[in-house]
């Protein structure tokens, strides 16, 4: 199920939105992406976890803005500037704007997702379902619910499994 299942069901022709997060090329299943927007004003949310940058509005709808670097458990400061655009996704009945370093393009996956090679780290293992090959190069296929849940959700899952 999820992004990996959709790419597997659609086989060779699954469309994905290509983005960069902390210098890594990532992909989101295009059917999960409602739109790409220019982020305007982001209002902070008191007492929200650090990975929630705040809220913003899209056509009178409130979107929770997720800083993908922080949601992965990576450092906020980066060599890579954050794009002024965000991918709008919906999961669990809520809409989110995902802040990434760059939104690249729409691409076609060239086969089924494979395993994530070593060296990417636990944060990527938690938030990606596999590695896919596309016409513009390899990418980590993001699993949106664990990404949106943030780094603490991964820590709770790891403690529960131990």
PDB file of C-alpha atoms in Angstrom:
ATOM      1  CA  UNK A   1       0.000   0.000   0.000  1.00  0.00           C
ATOM      2  CA  UNK A   2       1.072   3.652   0.001  1.00  0.00           C
ATOM      3  CA  UNK A   3       3.428   5.203  -2.530  1.00  0.00           C
ATOM      4  CA  UNK A   4       5.323   1.971  -3.150  1.00  0.00           C
ATOM      5  CA  UNK A   5       2.105   0.065  -3.842  1.00  0.00           C
ATOM      6  CA  UNK A   6       0.859   2.719  -6.260  1.00  0.00           C
ATOM      7  CA  UNK A   7       4.154   2.710  -8.162  1.00  0.00           C
ATOM      8  CA  UNK A   8       4.116  -1.096  -8.262  1.00  0.00           C
ATOM      9  CA  UNK A   9       0.488  -1.222  -9.502  1.00  0.00           C
ATOM     10  CA  UNK A  10       1.141   1.397 -12.153  1.00  0.00           C
ATOM     11  CA  UNK A  11       4.309  -0.403 -13.226  1.00  0.00           C
ATOM     12  CA  UNK A  12       6.553   1.410 -15.649  1.00  0.00           C
ATOM     13  CA  UNK A  13       4.372   4.488 -16.067  1.00  0.00           C
ATOM     14  CA  UNK A  14       3.879   5.914 -12.556  1.00  0.00           C
ATOM     15  CA  UNK A  15       4.268   9.685 -12.470  1.00  0.00           C
ATOM     16  CA  UNK A  16       6.191  11.196  -9.576  1.00  0.00           C
ATOM     17  CA  UNK A  17       6.930  14.733  -8.403  1.00  0.00           C
ATOM     18  CA  UNK A  18      10.699  15.118  -8.051  1.00  0.00           C
ATOM     19  CA  UNK A  19      12.059  17.233  -5.197  1.00  0.00           C
ATOM     20  CA  UNK A  20      15.271  17.779  -3.234  1.00  0.00           C
ATOM     21  CA  UNK A  21      15.493  17.467   0.555  1.00  0.00           C
ATOM     22  CA  UNK A  22      18.870  18.008   2.250  1.00  0.00           C
ATOM     23  CA  UNK A  23      20.703  17.306  -1.001  1.00  0.00           C
ATOM     24  CA  UNK A  24      18.854  14.058  -1.716  1.00  0.00           C
ATOM     25  CA  UNK A  25      16.600  13.592  -4.719  1.00  0.00           C
ATOM     26  CA  UNK A  26      13.171  12.431  -3.559  1.00  0.00           C
ATOM     27  CA  UNK A  27       9.962  11.486  -5.313  1.00  0.00           C
ATOM     28  CA  UNK A  28       6.311  11.669  -4.293  1.00  0.00           C
ATOM     29  CA  UNK A  29       3.641   9.716  -6.131  1.00  0.00           C
ATOM     30  CA  UNK A  30       1.974  12.333  -8.349  1.00  0.00           C
ATOM     31  CA  UNK A  31      -1.489  11.117  -7.394  1.00  0.00           C
ATOM     32  CA  UNK A  32      -0.709  12.101  -3.766  1.00  0.00           C
ATOM     33  CA  UNK A  33       0.165  15.662  -4.787  1.00  0.00           C
ATOM     34  CA  UNK A  34      -2.798  18.007  -5.143  1.00  0.00           C
ATOM     35  CA  UNK A  35      -0.752  20.966  -6.353  1.00  0.00           C
ATOM     36  CA  UNK A  36       2.461  22.918  -6.015  1.00  0.00           C
ATOM     37  CA  UNK A  37       2.017  26.340  -4.460  1.00  0.00           C
ATOM     38  CA  UNK A  38       4.085  29.412  -3.731  1.00  0.00           C
ATOM     39  CA  UNK A  39       4.267  29.679   0.028  1.00  0.00           C
ATOM     40  CA  UNK A  40       3.032  33.003   1.246  1.00  0.00           C
ATOM     41  CA  UNK A  41       2.754  33.948   4.879  1.00  0.00           C
ATOM     42  CA  UNK A  42       3.347  31.094   7.305  1.00  0.00           C
ATOM     43  CA  UNK A  43       1.747  31.761  10.691  1.00  0.00           C
ATOM     44  CA  UNK A  44       3.559  30.000  13.568  1.00  0.00           C
ATOM     45  CA  UNK A  45       1.585  27.599  15.747  1.00  0.00           C
ATOM     46  CA  UNK A  46       2.351  27.959  19.469  1.00  0.00           C
ATOM     47  CA  UNK A  47       3.633  24.779  21.166  1.00  0.00           C
ATOM     48  CA  UNK A  48       3.775  22.878  17.870  1.00  0.00           C
ATOM     49  CA  UNK A  49       6.727  20.552  17.290  1.00  0.00           C
ATOM     50  CA  UNK A  50       9.676  22.197  15.533  1.00  0.00           C
ATOM     51  CA  UNK A  51       9.050  20.340  12.258  1.00  0.00           C
ATOM     52  CA  UNK A  52       5.687  22.105  11.911  1.00  0.00           C
ATOM     53  CA  UNK A  53       6.680  25.448  10.419  1.00  0.00           C
ATOM     54  CA  UNK A  54       3.157  26.813  10.919  1.00  0.00           C
ATOM     55  CA  UNK A  55      -0.013  27.156   8.916  1.00  0.00           C
ATOM     56  CA  UNK A  56      -0.817  28.859   5.656  1.00  0.00           C
ATOM     57  CA  UNK A  57      -3.920  29.301   3.530  1.00  0.00           C
ATOM     58  CA  UNK A  58      -4.786  27.970   0.097  1.00  0.00           C
ATOM     59  CA  UNK A  59      -8.101  29.153  -1.362  1.00  0.00           C
ATOM     60  CA  UNK A  60      -9.591  29.597   2.143  1.00  0.00           C
ATOM     61  CA  UNK A  61      -8.340  26.164   3.249  1.00  0.00           C
ATOM     62  CA  UNK A  62      -5.832  25.933   6.099  1.00  0.00           C
ATOM     63  CA  UNK A  63      -2.703  23.897   5.397  1.00  0.00           C
ATOM     64  CA  UNK A  64      -0.251  22.674   8.007  1.00  0.00           C
ATOM     65  CA  UNK A  65       3.244  23.524   6.737  1.00  0.00           C
ATOM     66  CA  UNK A  66       5.774  20.734   7.327  1.00  0.00           C
ATOM     67  CA  UNK A  67       9.510  21.450   7.149  1.00  0.00           C
ATOM     68  CA  UNK A  68      10.643  18.172   5.570  1.00  0.00           C
ATOM     69  CA  UNK A  69      14.237  18.486   6.817  1.00  0.00           C
ATOM     70  CA  UNK A  70      13.078  18.758  10.418  1.00  0.00           C
ATOM     71  CA  UNK A  71      10.372  16.118   9.914  1.00  0.00           C
ATOM     72  CA  UNK A  72      13.123  13.711   8.903  1.00  0.00           C
ATOM     73  CA  UNK A  73      15.135  14.610  11.993  1.00  0.00           C
ATOM     74  CA  UNK A  74      17.829  16.436  10.003  1.00  0.00           C
ATOM     75  CA  UNK A  75      19.382  19.800  10.795  1.00  0.00           C
ATOM     76  CA  UNK A  76      17.373  22.908   9.917  1.00  0.00           C
ATOM     77  CA  UNK A  77      20.428  24.817   8.753  1.00  0.00           C
ATOM     78  CA  UNK A  78      21.521  23.458   5.434  1.00  0.00           C
ATOM     79  CA  UNK A  79      23.770  24.176   2.524  1.00  0.00           C
ATOM     80  CA  UNK A  80      20.620  23.962   0.429  1.00  0.00           C
ATOM     81  CA  UNK A  81      18.170  26.883   0.493  1.00  0.00           C
ATOM     82  CA  UNK A  82      14.489  26.076   0.917  1.00  0.00           C
ATOM     83  CA  UNK A  83      12.315  26.567  -2.162  1.00  0.00           C
ATOM     84  CA  UNK A  84       9.563  29.179  -1.932  1.00  0.00           C
ATOM     85  CA  UNK A  85       7.215  26.528  -3.333  1.00  0.00           C
ATOM     86  CA  UNK A  86       5.673  23.594  -1.513  1.00  0.00           C
ATOM     87  CA  UNK A  87       3.935  20.385  -2.531  1.00  0.00           C
ATOM     88  CA  UNK A  88       0.362  20.224  -1.256  1.00  0.00           C
ATOM     89  CA  UNK A  89      -0.579  16.701  -0.218  1.00  0.00           C
ATOM     90  CA  UNK A  90      -3.501  15.150   1.633  1.00  0.00           C
ATOM     91  CA  UNK A  91      -3.321  12.190   3.958  1.00  0.00           C
ATOM     92  CA  UNK A  92      -5.479  11.044   6.836  1.00  0.00           C
ATOM     93  CA  UNK A  93      -8.161  13.585   5.959  1.00  0.00           C
ATOM     94  CA  UNK A  94      -5.829  16.583   6.415  1.00  0.00           C
ATOM     95  CA  UNK A  95      -3.950  18.756   3.931  1.00  0.00           C
ATOM     96  CA  UNK A  96      -0.289  19.661   4.260  1.00  0.00           C
ATOM     97  CA  UNK A  97       2.198  21.904   2.470  1.00  0.00           C
ATOM     98  CA  UNK A  98       5.577  20.162   2.350  1.00  0.00           C
ATOM     99  CA  UNK A  99       8.549  22.554   2.408  1.00  0.00           C
ATOM    100  CA  UNK A 100      11.437  21.097   0.446  1.00  0.00           C
ATOM    101  CA  UNK A 101      14.785  22.438  -0.756  1.00  0.00           C
ATOM    102  CA  UNK A 102      13.666  22.388  -4.392  1.00  0.00           C
ATOM    103  CA  UNK A 103      10.845  21.126  -6.543  1.00  0.00           C
ATOM    104  CA  UNK A 104      12.386  19.834  -9.734  1.00  0.00           C
ATOM    105  CA  UNK A 105       9.878  18.358 -12.161  1.00  0.00           C
ATOM    106  CA  UNK A 106       7.390  15.602 -12.889  1.00  0.00           C
ATOM    107  CA  UNK A 107       9.051  12.364 -14.009  1.00  0.00           C
ATOM    108  CA  UNK A 108       8.058   8.811 -14.835  1.00  0.00           C
ATOM    109  CA  UNK A 109       9.312   5.966 -12.682  1.00  0.00           C
ATOM    110  CA  UNK A 110      11.125   3.316 -14.684  1.00  0.00           C
ATOM    111  CA  UNK A 111      10.163   0.182 -12.810  1.00  0.00           C
ATOM    112  CA  UNK A 112       9.247  -0.919  -9.332  1.00  0.00           C
ATOM    113  CA  UNK A 113      10.765   0.581  -6.182  1.00  0.00           C
ATOM    114  CA  UNK A 114      13.837  -1.250  -4.908  1.00  0.00           C
ATOM    115  CA  UNK A 115      15.469  -1.379  -1.495  1.00  0.00           C
ATOM    116  CA  UNK A 116      17.109   1.698   0.000  1.00  0.00           C
ATOM    117  CA  UNK A 117      20.900   1.275  -0.134  1.00  0.00           C
ATOM    118  CA  UNK A 118      22.930   1.563   3.051  1.00  0.00           C
ATOM    119  CA  UNK A 119      24.367   4.903   4.010  1.00  0.00           C
ATOM    120  CA  UNK A 120      21.162   6.920   3.824  1.00  0.00           C
ATOM    121  CA  UNK A 121      20.487   6.707   7.563  1.00  0.00           C
ATOM    122  CA  UNK A 122      17.571   5.707   9.764  1.00  0.00           C
ATOM    123  CA  UNK A 123      15.642   8.906   9.038  1.00  0.00           C
ATOM    124  CA  UNK A 124      15.416   8.059   5.340  1.00  0.00           C
ATOM    125  CA  UNK A 125      14.634   4.398   6.059  1.00  0.00           C
ATOM    126  CA  UNK A 126      11.653   5.574   8.126  1.00  0.00           C
ATOM    127  CA  UNK A 127      10.255   8.049   5.615  1.00  0.00           C
ATOM    128  CA  UNK A 128      10.957   6.362   2.268  1.00  0.00           C
ATOM    129  CA  UNK A 129       9.532   3.140   0.886  1.00  0.00           C
ATOM    130  CA  UNK A 130      12.273   2.433  -1.627  1.00  0.00           C
ATOM    131  CA  UNK A 131      14.565   3.711  -4.337  1.00  0.00           C
ATOM    132  CA  UNK A 132      13.131   4.298  -7.798  1.00  0.00           C
ATOM    133  CA  UNK A 133      14.784   4.973 -11.118  1.00  0.00           C
ATOM    134  CA  UNK A 134      13.385   7.833 -13.214  1.00  0.00           C
ATOM    135  CA  UNK A 135      14.248   9.511 -16.488  1.00  0.00           C
ATOM    136  CA  UNK A 136      16.192  12.179 -14.572  1.00  0.00           C
ATOM    137  CA  UNK A 137      17.963   9.814 -12.181  1.00  0.00           C
ATOM    138  CA  UNK A 138      17.399   7.735  -9.041  1.00  0.00           C
ATOM    139  CA  UNK A 139      15.230   9.021  -6.198  1.00  0.00           C
ATOM    140  CA  UNK A 140      13.984   7.983  -2.785  1.00  0.00           C
ATOM    141  CA  UNK A 141      10.235   7.330  -2.948  1.00  0.00           C
ATOM    142  CA  UNK A 142       8.738   9.144   0.051  1.00  0.00           C
ATOM    143  CA  UNK A 143       6.133   7.561   2.308  1.00  0.00           C
ATOM    144  CA  UNK A 144       4.044  10.588   3.291  1.00  0.00           C
ATOM    145  CA  UNK A 145       2.379   9.491   6.579  1.00  0.00           C
ATOM    146  CA  UNK A 146       5.674   8.776   8.431  1.00  0.00           C
ATOM    147  CA  UNK A 147       7.236  11.930   6.965  1.00  0.00           C
ATOM    148  CA  UNK A 148       4.316  14.079   8.117  1.00  0.00           C
ATOM    149  CA  UNK A 149       4.294  12.407  11.557  1.00  0.00           C
ATOM    150  CA  UNK A 150       7.775  13.794  12.182  1.00  0.00           C
ATOM    151  CA  UNK A 151      10.918  12.461  13.834  1.00  0.00           C
ATOM    152  CA  UNK A 152       9.394  11.676  17.227  1.00  0.00           C
ATOM    153  CA  UNK A 153       6.934   9.228  15.679  1.00  0.00           C
ATOM    154  CA  UNK A 154       9.891   7.231  14.366  1.00  0.00           C
ATOM    155  CA  UNK A 155      11.518   7.226  17.801  1.00  0.00           C
ATOM    156  CA  UNK A 156       8.289   5.971  19.413  1.00  0.00           C
ATOM    157  CA  UNK A 157       7.990   3.200  16.801  1.00  0.00           C
ATOM    158  CA  UNK A 158      11.604   2.126  17.372  1.00  0.00           C
ATOM    159  CA  UNK A 159      11.118   1.989  21.171  1.00  0.00           C
ATOM    160  CA  UNK A 160       7.896  -0.026  20.775  1.00  0.00           C
ATOM    161  CA  UNK A 161       9.676  -2.575  18.575  1.00  0.00           C
ATOM    162  CA  UNK A 162      12.527  -3.030  21.090  1.00  0.00           C
TER     163      UNK A 162
END
